[in-house]
PDB file of C-alpha atoms in Angstrom:
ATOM      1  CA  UNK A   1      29.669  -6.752 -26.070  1.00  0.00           C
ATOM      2  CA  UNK A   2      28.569  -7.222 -22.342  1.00  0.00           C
ATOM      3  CA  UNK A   3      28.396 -10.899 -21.397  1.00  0.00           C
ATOM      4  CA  UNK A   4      25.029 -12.032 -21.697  1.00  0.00           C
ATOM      5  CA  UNK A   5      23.405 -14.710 -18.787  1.00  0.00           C
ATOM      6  CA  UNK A   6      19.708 -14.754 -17.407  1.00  0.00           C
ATOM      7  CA  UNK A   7      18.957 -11.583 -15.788  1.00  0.00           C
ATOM      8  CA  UNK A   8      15.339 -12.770 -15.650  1.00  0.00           C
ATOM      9  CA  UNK A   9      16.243 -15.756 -13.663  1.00  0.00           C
ATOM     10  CA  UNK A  10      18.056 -14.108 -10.735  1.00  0.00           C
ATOM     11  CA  UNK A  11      15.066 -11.675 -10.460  1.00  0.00           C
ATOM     12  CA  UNK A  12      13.058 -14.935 -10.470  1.00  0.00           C
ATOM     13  CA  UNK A  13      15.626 -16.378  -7.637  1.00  0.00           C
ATOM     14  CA  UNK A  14      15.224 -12.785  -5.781  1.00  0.00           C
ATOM     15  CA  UNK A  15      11.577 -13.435  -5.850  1.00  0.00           C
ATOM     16  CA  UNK A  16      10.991 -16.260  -4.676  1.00  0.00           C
ATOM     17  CA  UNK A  17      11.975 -14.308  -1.236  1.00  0.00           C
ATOM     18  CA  UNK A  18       8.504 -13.091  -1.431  1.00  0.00           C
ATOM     19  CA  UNK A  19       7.698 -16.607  -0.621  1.00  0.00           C
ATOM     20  CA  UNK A  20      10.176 -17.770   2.261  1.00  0.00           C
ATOM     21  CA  UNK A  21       8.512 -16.978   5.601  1.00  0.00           C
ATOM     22  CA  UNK A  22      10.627 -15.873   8.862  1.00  0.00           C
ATOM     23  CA  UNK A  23      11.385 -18.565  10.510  1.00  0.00           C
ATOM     24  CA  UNK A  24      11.366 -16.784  13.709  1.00  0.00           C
ATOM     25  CA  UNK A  25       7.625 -16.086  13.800  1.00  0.00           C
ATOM     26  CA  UNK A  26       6.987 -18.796  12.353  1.00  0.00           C
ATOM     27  CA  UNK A  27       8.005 -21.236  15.290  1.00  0.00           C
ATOM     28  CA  UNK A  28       6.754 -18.530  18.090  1.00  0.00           C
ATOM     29  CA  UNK A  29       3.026 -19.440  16.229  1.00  0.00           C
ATOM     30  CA  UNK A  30       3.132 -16.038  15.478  1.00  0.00           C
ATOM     31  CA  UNK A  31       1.756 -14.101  12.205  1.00  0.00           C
ATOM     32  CA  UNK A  32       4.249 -14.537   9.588  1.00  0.00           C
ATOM     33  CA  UNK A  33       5.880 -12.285   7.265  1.00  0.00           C
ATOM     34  CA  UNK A  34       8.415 -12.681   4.129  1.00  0.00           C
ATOM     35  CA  UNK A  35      11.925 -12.563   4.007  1.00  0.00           C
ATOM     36  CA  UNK A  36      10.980  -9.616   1.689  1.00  0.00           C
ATOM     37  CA  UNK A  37       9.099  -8.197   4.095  1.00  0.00           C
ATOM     38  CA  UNK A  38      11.496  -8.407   6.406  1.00  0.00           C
ATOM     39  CA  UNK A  39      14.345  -7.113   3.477  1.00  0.00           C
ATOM     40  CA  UNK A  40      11.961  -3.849   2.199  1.00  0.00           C
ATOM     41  CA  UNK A  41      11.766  -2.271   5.427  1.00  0.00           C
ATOM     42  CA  UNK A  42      15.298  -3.384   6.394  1.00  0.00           C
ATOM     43  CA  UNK A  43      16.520  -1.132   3.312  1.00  0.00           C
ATOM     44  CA  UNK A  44      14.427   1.463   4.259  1.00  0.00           C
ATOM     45  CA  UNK A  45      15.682   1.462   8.084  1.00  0.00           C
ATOM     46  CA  UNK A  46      19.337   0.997   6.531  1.00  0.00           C
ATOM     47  CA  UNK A  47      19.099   4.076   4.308  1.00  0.00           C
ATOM     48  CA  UNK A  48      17.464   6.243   6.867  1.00  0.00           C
ATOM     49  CA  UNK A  49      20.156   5.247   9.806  1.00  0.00           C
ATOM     50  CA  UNK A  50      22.978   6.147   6.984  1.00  0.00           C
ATOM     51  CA  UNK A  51      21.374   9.570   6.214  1.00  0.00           C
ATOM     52  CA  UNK A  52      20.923  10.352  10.148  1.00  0.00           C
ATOM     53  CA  UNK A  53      24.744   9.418  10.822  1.00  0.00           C
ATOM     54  CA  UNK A  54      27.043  12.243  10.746  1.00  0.00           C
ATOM     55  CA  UNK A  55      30.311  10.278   9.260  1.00  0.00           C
ATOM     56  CA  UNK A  56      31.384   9.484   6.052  1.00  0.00           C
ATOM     57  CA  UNK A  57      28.681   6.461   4.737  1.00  0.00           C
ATOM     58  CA  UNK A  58      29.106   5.061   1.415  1.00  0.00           C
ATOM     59  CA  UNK A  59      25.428   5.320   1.188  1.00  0.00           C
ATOM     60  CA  UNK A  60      24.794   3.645  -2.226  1.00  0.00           C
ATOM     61  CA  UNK A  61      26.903   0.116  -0.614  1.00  0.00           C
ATOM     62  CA  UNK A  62      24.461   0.350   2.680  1.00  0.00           C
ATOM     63  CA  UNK A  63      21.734   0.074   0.369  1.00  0.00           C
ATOM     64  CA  UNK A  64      22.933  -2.582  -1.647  1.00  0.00           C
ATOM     65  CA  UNK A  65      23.814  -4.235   1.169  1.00  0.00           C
ATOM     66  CA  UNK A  66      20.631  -4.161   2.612  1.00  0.00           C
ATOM     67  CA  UNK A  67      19.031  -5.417  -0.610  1.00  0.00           C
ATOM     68  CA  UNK A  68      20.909  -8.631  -0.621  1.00  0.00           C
ATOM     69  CA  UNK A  69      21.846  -9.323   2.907  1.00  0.00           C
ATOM     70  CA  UNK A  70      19.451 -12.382   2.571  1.00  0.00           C
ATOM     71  CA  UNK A  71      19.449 -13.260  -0.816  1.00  0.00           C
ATOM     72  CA  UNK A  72      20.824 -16.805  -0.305  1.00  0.00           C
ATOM     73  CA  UNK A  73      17.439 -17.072   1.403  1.00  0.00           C
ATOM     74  CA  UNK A  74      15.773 -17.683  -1.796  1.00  0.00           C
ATOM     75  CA  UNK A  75      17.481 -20.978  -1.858  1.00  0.00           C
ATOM     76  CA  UNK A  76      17.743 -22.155   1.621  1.00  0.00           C
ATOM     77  CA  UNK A  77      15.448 -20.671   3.243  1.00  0.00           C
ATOM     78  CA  UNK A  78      15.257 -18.569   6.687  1.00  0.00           C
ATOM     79  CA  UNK A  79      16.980 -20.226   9.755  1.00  0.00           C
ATOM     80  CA  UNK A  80      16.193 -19.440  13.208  1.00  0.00           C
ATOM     81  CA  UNK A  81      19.154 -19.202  15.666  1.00  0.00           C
ATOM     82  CA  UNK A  82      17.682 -22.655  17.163  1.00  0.00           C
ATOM     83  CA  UNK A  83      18.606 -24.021  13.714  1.00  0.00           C
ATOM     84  CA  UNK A  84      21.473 -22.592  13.457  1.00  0.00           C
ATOM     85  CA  UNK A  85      23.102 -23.272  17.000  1.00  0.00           C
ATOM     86  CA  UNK A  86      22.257 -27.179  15.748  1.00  0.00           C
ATOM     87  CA  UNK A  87      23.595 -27.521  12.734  1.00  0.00           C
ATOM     88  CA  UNK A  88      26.717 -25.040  13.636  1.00  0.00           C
ATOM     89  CA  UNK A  89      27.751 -21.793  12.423  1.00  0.00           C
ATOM     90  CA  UNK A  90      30.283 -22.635  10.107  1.00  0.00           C
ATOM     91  CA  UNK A  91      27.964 -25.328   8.044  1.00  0.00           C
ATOM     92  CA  UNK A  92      25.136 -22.289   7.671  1.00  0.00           C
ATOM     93  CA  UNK A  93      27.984 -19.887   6.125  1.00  0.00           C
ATOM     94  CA  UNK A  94      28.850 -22.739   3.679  1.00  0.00           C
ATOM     95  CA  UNK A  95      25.405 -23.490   2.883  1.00  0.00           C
ATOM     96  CA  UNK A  96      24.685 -19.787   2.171  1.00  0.00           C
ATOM     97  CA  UNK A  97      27.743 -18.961   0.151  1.00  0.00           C
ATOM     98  CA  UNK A  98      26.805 -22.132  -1.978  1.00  0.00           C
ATOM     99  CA  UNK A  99      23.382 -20.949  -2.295  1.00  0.00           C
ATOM    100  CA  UNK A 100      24.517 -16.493  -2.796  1.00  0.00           C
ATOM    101  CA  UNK A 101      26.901 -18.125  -5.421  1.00  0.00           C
ATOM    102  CA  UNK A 102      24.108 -20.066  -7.032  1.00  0.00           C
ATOM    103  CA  UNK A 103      21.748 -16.823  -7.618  1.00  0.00           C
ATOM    104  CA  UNK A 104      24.776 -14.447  -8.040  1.00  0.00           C
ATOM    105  CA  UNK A 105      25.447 -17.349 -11.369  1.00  0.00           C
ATOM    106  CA  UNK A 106      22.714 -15.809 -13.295  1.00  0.00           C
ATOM    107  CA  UNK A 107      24.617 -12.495 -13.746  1.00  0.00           C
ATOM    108  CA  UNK A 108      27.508 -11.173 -15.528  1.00  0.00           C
ATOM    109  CA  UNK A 109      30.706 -12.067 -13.998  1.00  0.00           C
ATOM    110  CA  UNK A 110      31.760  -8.596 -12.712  1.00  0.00           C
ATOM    111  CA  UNK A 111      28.298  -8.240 -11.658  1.00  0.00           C
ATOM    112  CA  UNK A 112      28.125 -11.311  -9.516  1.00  0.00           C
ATOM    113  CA  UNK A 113      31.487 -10.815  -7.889  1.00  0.00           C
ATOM    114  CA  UNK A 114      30.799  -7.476  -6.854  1.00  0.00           C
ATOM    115  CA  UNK A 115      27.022  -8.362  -5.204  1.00  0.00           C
ATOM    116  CA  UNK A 116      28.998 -11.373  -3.707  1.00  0.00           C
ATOM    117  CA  UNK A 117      31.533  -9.331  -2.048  1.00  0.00           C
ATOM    118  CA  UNK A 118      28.906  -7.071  -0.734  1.00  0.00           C
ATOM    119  CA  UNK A 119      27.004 -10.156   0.575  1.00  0.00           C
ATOM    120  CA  UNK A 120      30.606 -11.103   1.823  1.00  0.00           C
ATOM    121  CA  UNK A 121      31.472  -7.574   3.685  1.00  0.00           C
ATOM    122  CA  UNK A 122      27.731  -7.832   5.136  1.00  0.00           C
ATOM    123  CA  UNK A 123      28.335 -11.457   6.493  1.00  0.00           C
ATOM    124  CA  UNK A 124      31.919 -10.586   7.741  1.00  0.00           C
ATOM    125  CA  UNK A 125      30.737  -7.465   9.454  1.00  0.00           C
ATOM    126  CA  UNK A 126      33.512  -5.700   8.171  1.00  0.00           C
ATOM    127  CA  UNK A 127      32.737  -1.982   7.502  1.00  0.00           C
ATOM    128  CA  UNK A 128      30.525   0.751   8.825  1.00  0.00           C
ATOM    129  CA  UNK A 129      28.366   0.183   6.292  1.00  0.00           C
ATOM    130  CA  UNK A 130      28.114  -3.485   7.279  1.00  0.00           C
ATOM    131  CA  UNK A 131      27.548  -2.327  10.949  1.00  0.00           C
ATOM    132  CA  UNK A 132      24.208  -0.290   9.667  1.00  0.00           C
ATOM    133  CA  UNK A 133      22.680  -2.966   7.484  1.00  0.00           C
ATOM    134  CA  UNK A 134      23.375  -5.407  10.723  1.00  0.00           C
ATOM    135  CA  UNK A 135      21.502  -2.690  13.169  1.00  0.00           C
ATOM    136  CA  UNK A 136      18.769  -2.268  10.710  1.00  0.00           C
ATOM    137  CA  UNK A 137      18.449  -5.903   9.955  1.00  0.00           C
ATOM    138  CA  UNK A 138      18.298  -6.696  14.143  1.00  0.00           C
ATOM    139  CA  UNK A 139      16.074  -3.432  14.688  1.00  0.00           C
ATOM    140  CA  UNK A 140      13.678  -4.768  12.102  1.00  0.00           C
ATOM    141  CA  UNK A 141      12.622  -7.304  13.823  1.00  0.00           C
ATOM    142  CA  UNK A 142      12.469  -5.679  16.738  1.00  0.00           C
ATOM    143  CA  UNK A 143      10.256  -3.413  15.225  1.00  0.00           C
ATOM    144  CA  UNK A 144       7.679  -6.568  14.025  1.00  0.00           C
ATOM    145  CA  UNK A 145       7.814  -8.164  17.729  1.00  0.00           C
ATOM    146  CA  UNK A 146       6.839  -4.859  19.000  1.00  0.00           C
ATOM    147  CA  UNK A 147       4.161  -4.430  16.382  1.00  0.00           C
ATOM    148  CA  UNK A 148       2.791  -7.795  17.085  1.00  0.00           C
ATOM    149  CA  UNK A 149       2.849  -7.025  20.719  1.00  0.00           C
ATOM    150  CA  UNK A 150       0.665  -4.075  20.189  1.00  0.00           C
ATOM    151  CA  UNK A 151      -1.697  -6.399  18.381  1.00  0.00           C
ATOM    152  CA  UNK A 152      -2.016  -8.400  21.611  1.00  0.00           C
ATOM    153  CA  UNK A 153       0.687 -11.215  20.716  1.00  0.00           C
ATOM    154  CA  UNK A 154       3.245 -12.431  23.477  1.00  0.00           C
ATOM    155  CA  UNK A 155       5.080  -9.221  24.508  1.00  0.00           C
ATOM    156  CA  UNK A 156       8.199 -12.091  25.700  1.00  0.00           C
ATOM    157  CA  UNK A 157       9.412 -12.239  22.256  1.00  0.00           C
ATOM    158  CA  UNK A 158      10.045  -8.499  21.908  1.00  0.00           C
ATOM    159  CA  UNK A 159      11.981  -8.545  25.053  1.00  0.00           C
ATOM    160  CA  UNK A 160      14.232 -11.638  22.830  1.00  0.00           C
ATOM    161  CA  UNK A 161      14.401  -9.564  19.958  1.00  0.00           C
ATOM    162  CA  UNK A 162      15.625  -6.666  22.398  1.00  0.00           C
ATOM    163  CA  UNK A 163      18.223  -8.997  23.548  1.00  0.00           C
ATOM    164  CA  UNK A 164      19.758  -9.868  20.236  1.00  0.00           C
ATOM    165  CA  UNK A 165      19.891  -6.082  19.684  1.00  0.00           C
ATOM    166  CA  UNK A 166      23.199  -6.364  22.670  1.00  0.00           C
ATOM    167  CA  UNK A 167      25.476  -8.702  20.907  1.00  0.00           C
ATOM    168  CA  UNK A 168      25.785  -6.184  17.935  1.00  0.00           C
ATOM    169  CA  UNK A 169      29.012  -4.163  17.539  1.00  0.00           C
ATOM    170  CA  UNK A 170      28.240  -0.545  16.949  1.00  0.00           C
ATOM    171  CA  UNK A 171      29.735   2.774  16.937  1.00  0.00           C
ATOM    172  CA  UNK A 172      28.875   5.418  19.369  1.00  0.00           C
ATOM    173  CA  UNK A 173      26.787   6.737  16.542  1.00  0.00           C
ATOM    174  CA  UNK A 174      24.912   4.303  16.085  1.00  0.00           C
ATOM    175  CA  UNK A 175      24.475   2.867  20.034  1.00  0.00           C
ATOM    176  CA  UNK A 176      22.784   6.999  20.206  1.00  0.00           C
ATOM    177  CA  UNK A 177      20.677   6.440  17.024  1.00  0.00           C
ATOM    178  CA  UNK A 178      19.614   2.985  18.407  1.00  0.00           C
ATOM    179  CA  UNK A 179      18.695   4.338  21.833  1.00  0.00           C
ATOM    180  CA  UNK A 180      16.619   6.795  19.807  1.00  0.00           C
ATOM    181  CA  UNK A 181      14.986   4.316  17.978  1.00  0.00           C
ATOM    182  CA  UNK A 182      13.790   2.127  20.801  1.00  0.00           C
ATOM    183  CA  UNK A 183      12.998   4.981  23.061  1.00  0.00           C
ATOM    184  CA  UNK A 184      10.519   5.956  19.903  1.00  0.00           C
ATOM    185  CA  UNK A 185       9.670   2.150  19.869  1.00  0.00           C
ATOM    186  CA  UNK A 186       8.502   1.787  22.939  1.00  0.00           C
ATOM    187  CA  UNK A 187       6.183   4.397  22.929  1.00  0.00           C
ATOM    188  CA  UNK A 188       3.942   2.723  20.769  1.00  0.00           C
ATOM    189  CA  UNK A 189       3.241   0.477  23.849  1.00  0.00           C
ATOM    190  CA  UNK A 190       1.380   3.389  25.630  1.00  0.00           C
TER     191      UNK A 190
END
């Protein structure tokens, strides 16, 4: 017999994402938007950057990938880089493995420890398939500071989301698909 915990609860922990706001538009007094939000459309960008690549993409790990790249969210919220530059890197990546190791509790053992290694190979930016989710999750944002731009909000924090877009490590793939992508962005402007 399968090992029986509270698959209700962890869908109840997911949820609450639905709740915790973006820090990042949050303190630029901008509209804000859930971490789901921000999560839904990073799956969907995630999926369609792994369908457009040419290499070998284990497709179904992108996705899950994407769907729990902020899952520790639900407990600690969403911290801005300001945040995080103060408190220090390595006390954020304890606080969020406490808090992914807190949700993952509500599942079956083998369950948990393979969503927590995903979470792990995302945070570790290990893989290829890490390297999408982190594009998509960066590019998603972009993609909200250039929306809010066209709304007639500050067009200065698109050009910071931009810049966060340069510190990512990518593939020649995907430095093509993102040029794509932002070309096709910034079109939206005119």
């Amino acid at each position: 017999m399968r090992e029986r915990k509270s698959y209700a609860s962890f869908l109840y922990a997911a949820g609450r994402l639905k709740k915790v706001k973006r820090t990042g538009w949050i303190v630029r007094h901008l509209p804000d938007e859930s971490v789901a939000d921000h999560t839904f459309r990073t799956a969907l960008l995630a999926m369609l950057l792994s369908d457009l690549i040419d290499s070998a993409i284990d497709k179904e790990r992108v996705l899950r990938m994407a769907l729990i790249h902020d899952l520790a969210e639900c407990y600690v919220g969403d911290w801005d880089l300001e945040t995080t530059n103060t408190i220090g890197k390595e006390v954020k990546k304890r606080v969020e493995e406490t808090a992914i190791k807190k949700v993952l509790s509500f599942l079956p053992a083998q369950i948990a420890s393979r969503y927590y290694h995903t979470w792990k190979e995302f945070e570790e930016n290990s893989s290829k398939e890490a390297k999408i989710v982190h594009l998509a999750d960066k590019l998603e944002a972009v993609m909200q500071a250039f929306e809010l731009s066209k709304f007639g909000y500050s067009k200065s924090v698109k050009r910071e989301f931009e810049r966060n877009l340069e510190s990512l490590e990518l593939t020649q793939e995907l430095k093509a698909l993102l040029q794509v992508f932002m070309e096709e962005i910034k079109r939206w402007e005119k």
